[in-house]
XYZ file of C-alpha atoms in Angstrom:
151
model
C 0.000 0.000 0.000
C 1.397 3.406 -0.908
C 1.263 6.604 1.143
C -1.427 8.065 -1.069
C -3.702 5.093 -0.274
C -3.667 5.637 3.465
C -6.251 7.665 5.304
C -5.568 10.022 8.134
C -7.662 9.757 11.291
C -10.513 12.217 11.504
C -9.953 14.882 14.132
C -13.063 16.271 15.753
C -12.534 19.864 16.736
C -15.033 22.105 18.375
C -15.192 25.884 18.342
C -16.847 25.766 21.776
C -14.078 26.224 24.396
C -16.152 24.334 27.005
C -16.670 21.287 24.781
C -15.472 18.074 26.365
C -14.521 15.101 24.214
C -15.736 11.719 25.384
C -12.821 9.316 25.690
C -13.183 6.029 23.873
C -10.504 4.253 25.851
C -9.089 4.385 29.390
C -5.847 5.734 27.882
C -7.787 8.776 26.610
C -9.164 9.381 30.112
C -5.673 9.158 31.627
C -4.375 11.719 29.130
C -7.336 14.018 29.850
C -6.551 13.971 33.582
C -2.870 14.697 33.005
C -3.773 17.520 30.614
C -6.291 19.097 33.040
C -3.810 19.062 35.927
C -0.969 20.436 33.771
C -3.219 23.182 32.420
C -4.404 24.133 35.918
C -0.841 24.285 37.242
C 0.002 26.742 34.470
C -3.048 28.926 35.126
C -2.519 29.109 38.867
C 1.269 29.330 38.815
C 1.700 26.120 40.780
C 5.190 24.807 40.170
C 4.613 21.167 40.995
C 2.063 18.544 41.810
C 2.419 15.536 44.059
C 3.377 12.807 41.581
C 1.689 10.074 43.642
C -1.533 12.087 43.874
C -1.583 12.640 40.121
C -0.903 8.946 39.665
C -3.915 8.159 41.888
C -6.167 10.452 39.824
C -4.985 8.840 36.587
C -5.623 5.357 38.022
C -9.142 6.305 39.158
C -9.953 7.727 35.706
C -8.721 4.522 34.125
C -10.746 2.322 36.496
C -13.971 4.311 36.045
C -13.761 4.318 32.270
C -12.782 0.640 32.128
C -15.756 -0.252 34.331
C -18.084 1.840 32.156
C -16.883 -0.052 29.087
C -16.884 -3.537 30.634
C -19.968 -3.349 32.871
C -21.926 -0.243 31.893
C -22.531 -0.580 28.183
C -19.951 2.049 27.235
C -19.019 5.601 28.160
C -21.773 8.101 27.389
C -20.141 11.165 28.957
C -16.853 12.075 30.609
C -15.720 15.232 32.364
C -12.567 16.157 34.205
C -11.805 19.358 36.090
C -9.402 20.497 38.770
C -11.342 21.815 41.752
C -10.259 24.037 44.633
C -6.763 24.615 43.197
C -5.735 26.526 46.339
C -5.839 24.797 49.705
C -7.187 21.330 48.901
C -6.882 20.714 45.163
C -8.517 17.693 43.632
C -9.451 16.174 40.313
C -13.196 16.012 39.755
C -14.041 13.105 37.465
C -17.469 12.317 36.124
C -18.127 9.210 34.029
C -21.549 8.259 32.641
C -22.592 4.924 31.195
C -25.755 3.175 29.975
C -26.336 0.884 32.972
C -28.421 1.526 36.095
C -26.520 -1.210 37.956
C -24.560 0.111 40.910
C -20.862 -0.707 41.145
C -20.083 -3.465 43.629
C -17.018 -4.727 45.428
C -16.473 -8.414 44.675
C -14.562 -10.623 47.124
C -11.163 -11.689 45.763
C -12.101 -15.383 46.117
C -15.238 -17.376 45.331
C -17.111 -19.754 47.684
C -14.580 -22.511 47.015
C -11.588 -20.292 47.766
C -10.516 -19.854 44.139
C -9.158 -16.453 43.200
C -11.414 -14.371 40.987
C -10.246 -12.339 38.033
C -11.043 -8.635 38.257
C -13.319 -7.028 40.797
C -10.713 -4.747 42.317
C -11.420 -1.510 40.442
C -14.343 -0.200 42.490
C -12.586 -0.673 45.870
C -9.558 1.177 44.430
C -11.791 4.073 43.345
C -13.463 4.253 46.766
C -10.152 4.157 48.599
C -8.406 6.857 46.552
C -11.285 9.341 46.185
C -12.334 11.721 48.949
C -15.862 11.959 47.523
C -17.823 9.341 45.590
C -21.341 9.858 44.236
C -23.450 7.608 42.023
C -26.615 9.051 40.471
C -29.213 7.743 38.046
C -29.606 9.800 34.894
C -33.057 10.852 33.681
C -32.248 9.655 30.168
C -31.103 6.256 31.473
C -27.839 4.991 32.858
C -25.827 6.455 35.685
C -23.191 9.065 36.475
C -20.304 8.327 38.830
C -18.621 11.441 40.165
C -15.504 11.379 42.322
C -12.968 13.845 43.658
C -9.408 12.573 43.959
C -7.127 14.730 46.146
C -4.022 16.178 44.526
C -2.183 16.908 47.759
């Protein structure tokens, strides 16, 4: 195949500065969190961010989006913002999916003592976030909103 036969990916650009792109993959969500924190540091003149705290926020974004894809019928909306950049900064993450089913913590072993695959994402989210809210959406599905501390 020659270069002229290849197609370039379509880039969706919006003229609305408040437009948020919905990530298709957990990697997109991780990049969005890193971008939001970097952008906020520049706006508020903050020189650094706790690397472990940023790592926690990136992990939570990845877990929420993975769960929405695997258990929620796909991501229907995603938002990320840095809140309270002064005293107690945090990353506000909001992930919507198509399912009304609430997230659950699954024991690491079954009734026979065999280790289960998966089931650790929701407990990780609950442990790392300082706020966790789950709400039904009027149009169907649910929204999970968390705040992960950055300090």
